[in-house]
GROMACS .gro file of C-alpha atoms in nm:
model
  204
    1UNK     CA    1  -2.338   2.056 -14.793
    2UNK     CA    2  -2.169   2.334 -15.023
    3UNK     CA    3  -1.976   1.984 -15.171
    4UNK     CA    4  -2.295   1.815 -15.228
    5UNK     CA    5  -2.426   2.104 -15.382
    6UNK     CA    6  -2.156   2.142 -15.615
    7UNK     CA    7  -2.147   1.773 -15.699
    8UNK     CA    8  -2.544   1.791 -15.781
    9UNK     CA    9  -2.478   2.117 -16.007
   10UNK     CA   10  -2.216   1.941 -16.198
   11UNK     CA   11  -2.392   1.663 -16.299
   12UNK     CA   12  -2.744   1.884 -16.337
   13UNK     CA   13  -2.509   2.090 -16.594
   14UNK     CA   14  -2.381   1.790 -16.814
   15UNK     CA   15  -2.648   1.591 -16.789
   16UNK     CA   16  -2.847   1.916 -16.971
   17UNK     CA   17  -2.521   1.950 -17.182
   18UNK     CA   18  -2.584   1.606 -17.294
   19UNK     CA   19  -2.918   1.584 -17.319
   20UNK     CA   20  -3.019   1.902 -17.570
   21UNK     CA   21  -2.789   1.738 -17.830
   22UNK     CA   22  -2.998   1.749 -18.117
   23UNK     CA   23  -3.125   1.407 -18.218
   24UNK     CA   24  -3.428   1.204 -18.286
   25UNK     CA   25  -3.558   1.166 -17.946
   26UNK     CA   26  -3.598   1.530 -17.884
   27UNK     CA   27  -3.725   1.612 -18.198
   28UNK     CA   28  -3.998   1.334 -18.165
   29UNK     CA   29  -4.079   1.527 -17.772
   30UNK     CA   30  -4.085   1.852 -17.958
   31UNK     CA   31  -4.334   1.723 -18.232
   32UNK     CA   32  -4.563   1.493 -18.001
   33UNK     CA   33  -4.574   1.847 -17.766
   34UNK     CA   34  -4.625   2.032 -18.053
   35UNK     CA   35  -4.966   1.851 -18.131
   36UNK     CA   36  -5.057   1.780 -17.760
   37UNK     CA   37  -5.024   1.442 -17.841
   38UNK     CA   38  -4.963   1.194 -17.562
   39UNK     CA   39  -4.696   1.453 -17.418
   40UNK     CA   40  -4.736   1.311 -17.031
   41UNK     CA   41  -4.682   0.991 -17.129
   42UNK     CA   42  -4.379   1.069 -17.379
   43UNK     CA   43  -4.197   1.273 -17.131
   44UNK     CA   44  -4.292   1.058 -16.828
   45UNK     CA   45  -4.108   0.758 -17.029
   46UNK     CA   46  -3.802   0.994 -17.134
   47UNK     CA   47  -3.746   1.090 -16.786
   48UNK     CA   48  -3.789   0.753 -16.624
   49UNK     CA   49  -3.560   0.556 -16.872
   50UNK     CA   50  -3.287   0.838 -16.844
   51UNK     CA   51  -3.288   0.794 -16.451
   52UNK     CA   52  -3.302   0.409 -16.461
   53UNK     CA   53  -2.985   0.424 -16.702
   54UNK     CA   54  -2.839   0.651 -16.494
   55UNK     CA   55  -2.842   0.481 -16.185
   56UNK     CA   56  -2.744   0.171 -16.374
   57UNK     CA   57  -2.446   0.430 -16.479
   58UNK     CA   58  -2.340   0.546 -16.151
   59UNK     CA   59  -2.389   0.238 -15.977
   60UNK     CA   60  -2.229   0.022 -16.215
   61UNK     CA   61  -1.934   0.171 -16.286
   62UNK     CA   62  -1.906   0.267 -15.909
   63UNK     CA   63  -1.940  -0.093 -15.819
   64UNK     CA   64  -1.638  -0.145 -16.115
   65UNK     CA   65  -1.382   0.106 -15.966
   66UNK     CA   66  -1.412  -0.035 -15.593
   67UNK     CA   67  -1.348  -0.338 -15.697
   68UNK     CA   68  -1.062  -0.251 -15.927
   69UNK     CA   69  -0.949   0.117 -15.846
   70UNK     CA   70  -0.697   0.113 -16.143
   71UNK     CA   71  -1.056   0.153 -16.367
   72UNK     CA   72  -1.113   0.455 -16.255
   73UNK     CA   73  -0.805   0.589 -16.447
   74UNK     CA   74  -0.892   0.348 -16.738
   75UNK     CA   75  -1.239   0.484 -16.770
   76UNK     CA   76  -1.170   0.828 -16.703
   77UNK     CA   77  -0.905   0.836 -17.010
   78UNK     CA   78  -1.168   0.653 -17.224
   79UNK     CA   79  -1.446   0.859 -17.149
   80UNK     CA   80  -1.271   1.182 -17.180
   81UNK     CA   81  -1.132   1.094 -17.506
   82UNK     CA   82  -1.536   1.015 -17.620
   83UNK     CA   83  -1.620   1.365 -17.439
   84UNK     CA   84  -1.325   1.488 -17.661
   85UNK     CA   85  -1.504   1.383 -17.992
   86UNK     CA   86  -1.841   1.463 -17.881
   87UNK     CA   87  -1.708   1.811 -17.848
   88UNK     CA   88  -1.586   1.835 -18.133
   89UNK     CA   89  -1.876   1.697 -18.342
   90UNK     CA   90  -2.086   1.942 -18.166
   91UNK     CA   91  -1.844   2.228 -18.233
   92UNK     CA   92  -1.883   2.049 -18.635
   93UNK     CA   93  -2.225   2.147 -18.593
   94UNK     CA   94  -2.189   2.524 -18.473
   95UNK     CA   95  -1.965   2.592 -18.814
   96UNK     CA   96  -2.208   2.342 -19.017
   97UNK     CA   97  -2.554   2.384 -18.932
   98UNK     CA   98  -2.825   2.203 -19.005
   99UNK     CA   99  -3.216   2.324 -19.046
  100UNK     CA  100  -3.263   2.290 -18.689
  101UNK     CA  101  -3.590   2.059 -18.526
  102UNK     CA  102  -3.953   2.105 -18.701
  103UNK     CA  103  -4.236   2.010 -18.550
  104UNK     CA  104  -4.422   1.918 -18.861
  105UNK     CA  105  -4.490   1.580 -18.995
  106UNK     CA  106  -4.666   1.269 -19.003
  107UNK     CA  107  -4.903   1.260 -18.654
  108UNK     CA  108  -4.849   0.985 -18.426
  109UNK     CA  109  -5.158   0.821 -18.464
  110UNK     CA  110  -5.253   0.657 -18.115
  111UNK     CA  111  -5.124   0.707 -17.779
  112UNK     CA  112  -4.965   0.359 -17.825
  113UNK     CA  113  -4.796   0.399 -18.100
  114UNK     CA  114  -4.661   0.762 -17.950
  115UNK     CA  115  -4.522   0.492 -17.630
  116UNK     CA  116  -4.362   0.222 -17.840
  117UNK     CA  117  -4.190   0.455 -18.064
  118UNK     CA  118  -4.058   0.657 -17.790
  119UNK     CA  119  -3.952   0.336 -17.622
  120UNK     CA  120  -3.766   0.217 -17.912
  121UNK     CA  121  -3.589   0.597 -17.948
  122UNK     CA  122  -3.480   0.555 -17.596
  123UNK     CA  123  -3.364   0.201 -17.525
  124UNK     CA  124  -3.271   0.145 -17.947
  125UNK     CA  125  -3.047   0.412 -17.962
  126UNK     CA  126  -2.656   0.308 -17.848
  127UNK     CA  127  -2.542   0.664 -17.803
  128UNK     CA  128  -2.805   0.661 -17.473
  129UNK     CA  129  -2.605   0.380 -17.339
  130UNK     CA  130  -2.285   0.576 -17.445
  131UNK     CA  131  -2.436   0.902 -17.271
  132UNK     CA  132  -2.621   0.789 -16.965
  133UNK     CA  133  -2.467   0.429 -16.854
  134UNK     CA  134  -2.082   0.457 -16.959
  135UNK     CA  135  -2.007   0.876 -16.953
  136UNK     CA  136  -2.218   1.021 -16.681
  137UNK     CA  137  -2.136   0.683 -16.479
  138UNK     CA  138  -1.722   0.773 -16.500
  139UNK     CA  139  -1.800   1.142 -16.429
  140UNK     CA  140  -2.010   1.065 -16.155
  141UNK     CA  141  -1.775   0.778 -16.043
  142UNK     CA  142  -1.507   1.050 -16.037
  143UNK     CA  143  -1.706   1.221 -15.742
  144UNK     CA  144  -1.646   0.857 -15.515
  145UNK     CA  145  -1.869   0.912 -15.199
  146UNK     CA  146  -2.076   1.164 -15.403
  147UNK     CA  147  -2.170   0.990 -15.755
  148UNK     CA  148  -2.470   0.975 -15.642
  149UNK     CA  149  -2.557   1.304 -15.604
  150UNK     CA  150  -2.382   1.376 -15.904
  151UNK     CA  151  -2.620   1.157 -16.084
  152UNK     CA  152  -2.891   1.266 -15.926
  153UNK     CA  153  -2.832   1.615 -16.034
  154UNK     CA  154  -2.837   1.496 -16.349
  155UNK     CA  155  -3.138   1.260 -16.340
  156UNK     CA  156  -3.305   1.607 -16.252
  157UNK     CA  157  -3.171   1.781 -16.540
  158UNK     CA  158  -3.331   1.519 -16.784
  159UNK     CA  159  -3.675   1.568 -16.588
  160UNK     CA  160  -3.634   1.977 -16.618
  161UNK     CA  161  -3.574   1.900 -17.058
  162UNK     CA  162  -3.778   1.704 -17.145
  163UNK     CA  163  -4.082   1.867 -16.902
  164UNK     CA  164  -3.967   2.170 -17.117
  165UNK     CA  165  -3.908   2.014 -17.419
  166UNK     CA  166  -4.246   1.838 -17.412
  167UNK     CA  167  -4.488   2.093 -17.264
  168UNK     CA  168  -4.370   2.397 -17.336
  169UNK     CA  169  -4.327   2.281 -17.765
  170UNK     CA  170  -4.619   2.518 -17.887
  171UNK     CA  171  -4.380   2.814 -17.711
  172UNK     CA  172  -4.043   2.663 -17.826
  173UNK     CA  173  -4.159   2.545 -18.113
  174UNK     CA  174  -4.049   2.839 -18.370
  175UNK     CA  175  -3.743   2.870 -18.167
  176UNK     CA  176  -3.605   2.539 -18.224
  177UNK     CA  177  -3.672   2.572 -18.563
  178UNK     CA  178  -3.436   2.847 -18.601
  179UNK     CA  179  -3.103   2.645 -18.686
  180UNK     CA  180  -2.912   2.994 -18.521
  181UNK     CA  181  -3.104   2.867 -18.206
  182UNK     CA  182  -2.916   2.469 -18.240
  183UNK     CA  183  -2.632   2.655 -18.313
  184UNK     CA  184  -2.609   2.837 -17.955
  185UNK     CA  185  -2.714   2.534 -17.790
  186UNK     CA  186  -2.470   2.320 -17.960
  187UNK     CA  187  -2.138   2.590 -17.881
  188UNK     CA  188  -2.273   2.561 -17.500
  189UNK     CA  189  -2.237   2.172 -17.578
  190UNK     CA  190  -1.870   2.190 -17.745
  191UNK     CA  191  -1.739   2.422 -17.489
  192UNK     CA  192  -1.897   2.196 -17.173
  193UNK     CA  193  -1.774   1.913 -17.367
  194UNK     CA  194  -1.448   1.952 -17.440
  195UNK     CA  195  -1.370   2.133 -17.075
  196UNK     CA  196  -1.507   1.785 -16.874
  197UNK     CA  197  -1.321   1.565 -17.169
  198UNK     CA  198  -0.950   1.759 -17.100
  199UNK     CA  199  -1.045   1.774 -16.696
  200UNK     CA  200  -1.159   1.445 -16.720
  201UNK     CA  201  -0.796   1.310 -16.915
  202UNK     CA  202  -0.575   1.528 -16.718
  203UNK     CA  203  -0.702   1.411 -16.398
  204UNK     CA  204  -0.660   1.044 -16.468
   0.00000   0.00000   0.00000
């Protein structure tokens, strides 16, 4: 149980780590919640396509490193080298800081339109494939027996943001604005980051 537990905290804690990266999918949540626009439908999709990628993730490259256990180091050296980098880009970001997420601009227009753009942020974007499918699959694969709850943890964590994210935007709003608030978030990135990417390398 305690293992399990520990397995589902880990991947609840990157998972989050990974997710609050600032980018255009979380400032479109923040600005659709902002406006009470569609938000159940924006952060339903979010969530959904996050765990669908996920399992595809852990279940994928689990599937991989069965069949070919000599992956597992392959991967692990790969994906802590890209952990490595994304570190490091977020720890760019602490010392250069943007103007952090508004919530202003150009309205949706339709619940429709709100859907198909959020699709297209979610399944367009390459660094979700890099995030969800190919990193959190070789973390979680690193767990063997308990990937799954590894991924699970961090299927939850994705709920938990974007919920957040998405509901809670007329209270978070200002905050996120702040580019001092980014700048916290993204140091808790850099230093998550670049502990899993050196763990991850030194244990393969």
């Amino acid at each position: 149980m305690n293992h399990a537990l520990t397995a589902a905290a880990a991947g609840f804690g990157t998972g989050l780590s990974l997710i609050v990266a600032i980018g255009a999918q979380n400032a479109f949540v923040l600005r659709q919640g902002a406006r009470r626009d569609a938000v159940l439908a924006v952060v339903g999709i979010c969530a959904l396509s996050d765990a669908v990628l996920i399992a595809l993730g852990v279940g994928g490259v689990g599937a991989v490193v069965v069949a070919w256990p000599g992956a597992l180091r392959a991967i692990g050296i790969v994906g802590g080298a890209f952990l490595l980098c994304y570190g490091a880009l977020a720890a760019r970001r602490v010392l250069r800081p943007g103007t952090g997420l508004r919530a202003e601009g150009e309205a949706a227009g339709s619940r429709r339109r709100a859907v198909l753009t959020c699709l297209a942020m979610t399944w367009l974007n390459p660094h979700v494939y890099l995030d969800t499918v190919f990193l959190l699959g070789s973390l979680a694969a690193d767990r063997g027996p308990l990937r799954w709850t590894f991924g699970l943890g961090a299927g939850l964590a994705s709920l938990c943001w974007f919920t957040a994210l998405g509901f809670g935007a007329r209270l978070l709003g200002r905050f996120l604005a702040r580019p001092g608030a980014w700048r916290v978030l993204d140091g808790l990135v850099a230093v998550t980051m670049l502990a899993l990417g050196a763990t991850l390398i030194a244990g393969s």
